CSV table of C-alpha atoms in Angstrom, one decimal:
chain,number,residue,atom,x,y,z
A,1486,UNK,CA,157.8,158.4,161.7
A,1487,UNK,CA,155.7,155.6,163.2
A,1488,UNK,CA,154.4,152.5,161.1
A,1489,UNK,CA,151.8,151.0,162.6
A,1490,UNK,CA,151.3,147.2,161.7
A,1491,UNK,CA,148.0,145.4,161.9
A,1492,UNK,CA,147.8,141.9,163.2
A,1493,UNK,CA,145.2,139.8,162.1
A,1494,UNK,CA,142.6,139.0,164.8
A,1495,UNK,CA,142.2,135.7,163.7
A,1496,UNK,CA,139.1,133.5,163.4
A,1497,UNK,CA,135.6,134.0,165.4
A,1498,UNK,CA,135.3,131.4,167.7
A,1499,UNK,CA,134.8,128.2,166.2
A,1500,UNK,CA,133.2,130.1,163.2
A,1501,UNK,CA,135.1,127.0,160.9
A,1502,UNK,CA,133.6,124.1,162.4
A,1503,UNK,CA,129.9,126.0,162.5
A,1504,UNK,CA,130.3,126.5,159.0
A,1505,UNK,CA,131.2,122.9,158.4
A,1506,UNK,CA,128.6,121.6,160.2
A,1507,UNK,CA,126.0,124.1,158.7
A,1508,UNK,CA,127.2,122.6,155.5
A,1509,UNK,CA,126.9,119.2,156.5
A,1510,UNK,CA,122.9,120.1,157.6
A,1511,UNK,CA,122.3,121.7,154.3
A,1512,UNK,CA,123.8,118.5,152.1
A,1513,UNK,CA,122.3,116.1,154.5
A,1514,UNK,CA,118.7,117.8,154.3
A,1515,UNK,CA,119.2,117.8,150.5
A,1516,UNK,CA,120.0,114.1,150.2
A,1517,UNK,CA,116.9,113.1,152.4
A,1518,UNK,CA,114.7,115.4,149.8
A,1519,UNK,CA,116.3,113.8,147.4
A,1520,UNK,CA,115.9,109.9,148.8
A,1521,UNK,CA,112.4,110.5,150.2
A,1522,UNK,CA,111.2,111.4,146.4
A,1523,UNK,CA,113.3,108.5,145.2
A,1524,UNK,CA,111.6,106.0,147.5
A,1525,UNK,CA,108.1,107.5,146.6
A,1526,UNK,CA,108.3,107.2,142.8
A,1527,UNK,CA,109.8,103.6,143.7
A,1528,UNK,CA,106.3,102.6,145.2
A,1529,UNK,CA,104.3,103.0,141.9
A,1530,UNK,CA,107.3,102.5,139.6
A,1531,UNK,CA,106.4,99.6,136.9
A,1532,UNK,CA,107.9,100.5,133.7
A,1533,UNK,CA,111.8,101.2,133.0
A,1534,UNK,CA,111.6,105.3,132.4
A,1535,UNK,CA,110.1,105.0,135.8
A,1536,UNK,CA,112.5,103.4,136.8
A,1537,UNK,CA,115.3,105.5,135.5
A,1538,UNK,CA,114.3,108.5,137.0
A,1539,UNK,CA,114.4,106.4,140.5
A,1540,UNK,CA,117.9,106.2,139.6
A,1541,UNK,CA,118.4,109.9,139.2
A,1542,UNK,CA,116.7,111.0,142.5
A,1543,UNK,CA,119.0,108.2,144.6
A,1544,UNK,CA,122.0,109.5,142.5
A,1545,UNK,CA,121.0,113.2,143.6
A,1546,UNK,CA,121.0,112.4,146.9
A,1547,UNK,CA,124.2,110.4,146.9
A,1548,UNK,CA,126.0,113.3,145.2
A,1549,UNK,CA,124.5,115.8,147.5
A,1550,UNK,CA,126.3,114.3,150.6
A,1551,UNK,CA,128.9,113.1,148.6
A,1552,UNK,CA,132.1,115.2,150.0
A,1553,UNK,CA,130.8,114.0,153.6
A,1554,UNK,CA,130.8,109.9,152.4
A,1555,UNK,CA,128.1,108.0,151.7
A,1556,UNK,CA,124.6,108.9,151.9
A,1557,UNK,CA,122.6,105.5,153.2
A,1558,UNK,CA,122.5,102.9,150.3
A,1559,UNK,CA,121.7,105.4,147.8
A,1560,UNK,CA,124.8,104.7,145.4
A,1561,UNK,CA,123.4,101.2,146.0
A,1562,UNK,CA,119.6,101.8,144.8
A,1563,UNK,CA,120.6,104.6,142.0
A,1564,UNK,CA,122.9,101.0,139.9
A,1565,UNK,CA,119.8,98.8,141.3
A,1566,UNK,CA,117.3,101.1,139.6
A,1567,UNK,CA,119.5,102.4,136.7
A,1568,UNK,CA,119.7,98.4,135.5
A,1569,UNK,CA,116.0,97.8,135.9
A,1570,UNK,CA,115.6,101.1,133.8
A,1571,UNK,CA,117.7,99.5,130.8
A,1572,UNK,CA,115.9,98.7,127.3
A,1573,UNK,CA,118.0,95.8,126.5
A,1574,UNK,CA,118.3,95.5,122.3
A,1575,UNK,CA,119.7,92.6,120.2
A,1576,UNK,CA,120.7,93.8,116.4
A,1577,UNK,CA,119.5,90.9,114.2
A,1578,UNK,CA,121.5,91.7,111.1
A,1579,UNK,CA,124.9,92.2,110.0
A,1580,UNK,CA,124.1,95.2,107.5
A,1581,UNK,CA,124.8,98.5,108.5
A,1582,UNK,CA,125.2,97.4,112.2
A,1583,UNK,CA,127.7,100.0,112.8
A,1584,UNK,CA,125.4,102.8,112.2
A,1585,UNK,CA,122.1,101.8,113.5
A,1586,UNK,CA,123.9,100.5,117.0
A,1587,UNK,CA,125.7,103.8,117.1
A,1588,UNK,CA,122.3,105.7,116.2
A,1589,UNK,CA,120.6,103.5,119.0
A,1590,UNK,CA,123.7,103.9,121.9
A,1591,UNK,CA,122.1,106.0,124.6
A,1592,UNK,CA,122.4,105.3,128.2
A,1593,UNK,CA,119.1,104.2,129.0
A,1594,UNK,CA,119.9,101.2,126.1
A,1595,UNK,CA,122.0,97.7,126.6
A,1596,UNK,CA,123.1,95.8,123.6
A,1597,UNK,CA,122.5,92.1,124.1
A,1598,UNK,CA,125.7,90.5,121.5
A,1599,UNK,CA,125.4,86.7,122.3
A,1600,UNK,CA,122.1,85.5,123.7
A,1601,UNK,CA,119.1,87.3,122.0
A,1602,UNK,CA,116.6,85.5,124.4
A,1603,UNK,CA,117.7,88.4,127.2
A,1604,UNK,CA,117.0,91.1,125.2
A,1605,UNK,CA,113.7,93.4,125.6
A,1606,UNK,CA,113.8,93.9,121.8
A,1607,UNK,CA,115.0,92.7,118.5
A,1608,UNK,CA,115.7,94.9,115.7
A,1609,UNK,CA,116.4,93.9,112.3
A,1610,UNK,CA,117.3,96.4,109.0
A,1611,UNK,CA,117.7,94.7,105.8
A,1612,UNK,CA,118.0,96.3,102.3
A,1613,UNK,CA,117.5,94.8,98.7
A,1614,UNK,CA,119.2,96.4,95.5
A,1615,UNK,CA,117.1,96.0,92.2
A,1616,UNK,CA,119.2,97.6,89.1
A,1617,UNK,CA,117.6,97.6,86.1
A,1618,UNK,CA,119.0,99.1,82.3
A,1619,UNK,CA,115.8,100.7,80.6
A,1620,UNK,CA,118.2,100.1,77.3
A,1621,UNK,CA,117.5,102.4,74.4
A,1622,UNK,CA,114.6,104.5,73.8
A,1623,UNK,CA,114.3,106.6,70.0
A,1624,UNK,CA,112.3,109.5,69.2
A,1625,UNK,CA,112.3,110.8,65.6
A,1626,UNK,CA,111.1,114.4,64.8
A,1627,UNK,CA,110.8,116.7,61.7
A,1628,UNK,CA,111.8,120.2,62.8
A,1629,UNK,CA,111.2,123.4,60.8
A,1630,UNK,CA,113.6,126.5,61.4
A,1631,UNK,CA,113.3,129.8,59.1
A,1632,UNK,CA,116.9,130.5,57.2
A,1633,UNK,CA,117.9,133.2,55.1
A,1634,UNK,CA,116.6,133.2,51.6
A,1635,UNK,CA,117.6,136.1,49.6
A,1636,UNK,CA,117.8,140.1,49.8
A,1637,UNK,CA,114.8,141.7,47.9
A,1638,UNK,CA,114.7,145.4,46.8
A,1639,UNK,CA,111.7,147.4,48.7
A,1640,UNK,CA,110.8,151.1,48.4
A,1641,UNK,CA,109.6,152.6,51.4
A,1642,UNK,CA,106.6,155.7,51.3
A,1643,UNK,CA,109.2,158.3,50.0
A,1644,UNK,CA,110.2,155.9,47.2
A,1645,UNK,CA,113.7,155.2,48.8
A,1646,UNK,CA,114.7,151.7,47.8
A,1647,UNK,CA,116.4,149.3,50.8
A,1648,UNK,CA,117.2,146.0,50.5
A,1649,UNK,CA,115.0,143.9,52.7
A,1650,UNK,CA,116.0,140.4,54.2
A,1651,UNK,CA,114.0,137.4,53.5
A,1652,UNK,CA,113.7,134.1,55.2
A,1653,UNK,CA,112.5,130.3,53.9
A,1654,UNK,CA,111.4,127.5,55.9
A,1655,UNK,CA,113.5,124.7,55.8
A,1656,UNK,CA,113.4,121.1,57.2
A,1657,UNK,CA,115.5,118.6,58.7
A,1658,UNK,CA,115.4,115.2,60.7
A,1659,UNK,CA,116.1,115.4,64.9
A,1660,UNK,CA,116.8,111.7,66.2
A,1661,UNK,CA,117.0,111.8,69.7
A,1662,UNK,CA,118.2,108.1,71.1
A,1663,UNK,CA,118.1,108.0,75.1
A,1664,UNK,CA,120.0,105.4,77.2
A,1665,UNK,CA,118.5,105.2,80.7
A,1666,UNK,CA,118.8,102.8,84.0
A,1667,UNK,CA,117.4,102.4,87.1
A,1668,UNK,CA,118.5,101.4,90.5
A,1669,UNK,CA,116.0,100.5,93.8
A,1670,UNK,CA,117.0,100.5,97.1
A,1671,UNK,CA,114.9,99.0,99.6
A,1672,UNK,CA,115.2,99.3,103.2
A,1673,UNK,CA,113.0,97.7,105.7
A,1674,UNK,CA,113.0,98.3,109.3
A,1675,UNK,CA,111.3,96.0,112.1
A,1676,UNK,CA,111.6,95.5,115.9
A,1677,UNK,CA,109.6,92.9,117.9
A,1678,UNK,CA,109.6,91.9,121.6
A,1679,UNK,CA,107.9,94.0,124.3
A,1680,UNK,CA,107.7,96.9,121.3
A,1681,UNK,CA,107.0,96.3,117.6
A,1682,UNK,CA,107.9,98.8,114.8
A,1683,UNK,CA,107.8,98.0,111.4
A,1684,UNK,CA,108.5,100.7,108.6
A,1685,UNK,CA,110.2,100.3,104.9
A,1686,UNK,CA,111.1,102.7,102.5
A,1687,UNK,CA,112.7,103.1,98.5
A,1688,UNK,CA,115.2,105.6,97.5
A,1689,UNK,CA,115.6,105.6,93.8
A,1690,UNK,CA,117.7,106.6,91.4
A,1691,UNK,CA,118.2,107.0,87.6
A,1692,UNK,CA,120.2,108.2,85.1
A,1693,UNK,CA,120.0,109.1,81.6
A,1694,UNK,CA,122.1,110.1,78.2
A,1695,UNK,CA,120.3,111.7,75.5
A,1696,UNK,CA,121.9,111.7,72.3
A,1697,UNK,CA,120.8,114.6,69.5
A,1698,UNK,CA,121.8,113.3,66.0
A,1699,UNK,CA,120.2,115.9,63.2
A,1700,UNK,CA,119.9,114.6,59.3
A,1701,UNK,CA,118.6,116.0,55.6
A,1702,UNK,CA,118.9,119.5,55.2
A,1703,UNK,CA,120.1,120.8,58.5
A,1704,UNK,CA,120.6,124.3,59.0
A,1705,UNK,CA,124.1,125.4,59.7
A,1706,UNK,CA,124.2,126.6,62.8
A,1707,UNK,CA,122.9,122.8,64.5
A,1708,UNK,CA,125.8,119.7,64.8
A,1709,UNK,CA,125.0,116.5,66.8
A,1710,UNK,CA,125.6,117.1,70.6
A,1711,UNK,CA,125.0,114.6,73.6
A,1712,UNK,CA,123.2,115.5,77.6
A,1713,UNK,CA,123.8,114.0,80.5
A,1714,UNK,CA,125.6,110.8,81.8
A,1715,UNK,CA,124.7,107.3,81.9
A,1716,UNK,CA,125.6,106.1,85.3
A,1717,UNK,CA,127.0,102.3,86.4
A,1718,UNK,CA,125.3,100.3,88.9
A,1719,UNK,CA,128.2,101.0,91.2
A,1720,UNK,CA,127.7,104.8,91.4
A,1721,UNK,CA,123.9,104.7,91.4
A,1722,UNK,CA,124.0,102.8,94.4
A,1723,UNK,CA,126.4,104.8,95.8
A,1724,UNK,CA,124.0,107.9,95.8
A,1725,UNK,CA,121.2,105.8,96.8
A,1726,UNK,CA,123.3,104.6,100.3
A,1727,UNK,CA,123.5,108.2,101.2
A,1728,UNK,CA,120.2,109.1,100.9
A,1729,UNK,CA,119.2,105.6,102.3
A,1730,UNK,CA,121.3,106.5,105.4
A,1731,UNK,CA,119.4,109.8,105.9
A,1732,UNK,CA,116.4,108.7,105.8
A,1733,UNK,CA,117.0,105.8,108.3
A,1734,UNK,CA,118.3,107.9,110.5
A,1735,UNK,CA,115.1,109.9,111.1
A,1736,UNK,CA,113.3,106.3,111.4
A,1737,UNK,CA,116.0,105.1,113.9
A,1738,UNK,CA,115.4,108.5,115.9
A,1739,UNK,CA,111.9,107.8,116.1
A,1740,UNK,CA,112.3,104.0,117.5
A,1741,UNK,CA,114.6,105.4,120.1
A,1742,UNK,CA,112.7,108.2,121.4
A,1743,UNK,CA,109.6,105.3,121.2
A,1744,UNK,CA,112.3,102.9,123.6
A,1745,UNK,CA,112.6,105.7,125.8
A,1746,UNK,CA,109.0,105.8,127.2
A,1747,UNK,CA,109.0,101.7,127.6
């Protein structure tokens, strides 16, 4: 039995090289779309979004003919527009630096760290802590509660005898003796230069022990009991920081999204 082999018939001409250069066409018309739009937003361009998204189009076009070299002096004009675009931010403050700068690090922002006169904007958080111990508060009430008296003897209509609870009133002292502090936290926000924010806010917290002491004729079913938990300084303020930090970071957000349209 015959077997027939197949031998490939190999390429078309120079189908490789018209596919290479059909390629190169289709990049190279996509860069100039991409550098012509570039150069036209670059006439009217004044403010640093603008500016920005001069960068993109050059960097478009750069990347479009990338795999062929470089396109022109677009990788050129995208870093020459992409700095213009920058927001450059100086942090005036030492307090919770770490978070606001890592809140504020987009790409479109450049931290100025040693000579605040270059930067575009200054921002400044500062917070204040106010603790105060409300001391002791007393409230002294006379309370009434029904107790069993005595059984009586009662006939019912058929003259059938049951005995019948019966209940007095009886009184007796309720001191209640509250302990209760409060802690402020105040943050304020501000930014001046070629944009000006200013925002402050409080988050407060308290806490509170209440201390039920009964006296006299107190009915047996009632003993002295305690609610709640008077809190130190220390762990008030800890509570307060975490809701402080929430909070700023919806301000931050804001002040960013504001720095984007500069």
């Amino acid at each position: 039995m015959w077997t027939y082999q197949y031998q490939p018939l190999g390429k078309y001409k120079d189908s490789d090289k018209l596919s290479i250069e059909n390629d190169r066409k289709h990049c190279t018309q996509q860069a100039e779309n991409a550098y012509e739009q570039a150069q036209q937003l670059a006439r009217t361009a004044t403010r640093r979004y603008q500016f920005r998204e001069v960068a993109q189009y050059y960097a478009s076009a750069a990347s479009a003919y990338r795999q062929y070299g470089s396109f022109r002096d677009a990788d050129f004009q995208a870093d020459k527009y992409k700095r213009e675009g920058k927001v450059k931010v100086y942090y005036n403050s030492s307090e919770l630096k770490s978070y606001v700068t890592d809140l504020l690090s987009k790409d479109f922002i450049e931290f100025v760290i040693y000579q605040p006169g270059q930067a575009d904007v200054t921002i400044r958080v500062t917070t204040n802590v106010e603790f105060s111990d409300l001391g002791k508060s007393v409230n002294n009430e006379t309370k009434t509660e029904k107790i069993f008296d005595k059984f009586i003897e009662l006939a019912d209509e058929n003259g059938n005898k049951k005995q019948v609870k019966t209940y007095k009133d009886q009184q007796f002292n309720l001191q209640t003796v509250t302990h209760s502090n409060k802690l402020t936290l105040t943050t304020e926000i501000e930014a001046h230069g070629i944009y000006s924010y200013s925002k402050s806010f409080n988050v407060v917290q308290t806490s509170a022990k209440h201390d039920y002491i009964y006296s006299g004729n107190v009915p047996s079913n009632l003993h002295n009991y305690s609610k709640g938990t008077l809190q130190t300084k220390d762990s008030l303020l800890r509570a307060a920081k975490d809701q402080q930090l929430t909070e700023l970071k919806v301000y931050i957000e804001d002040m960013v999204r504001d720095l984007s349209y500069l």
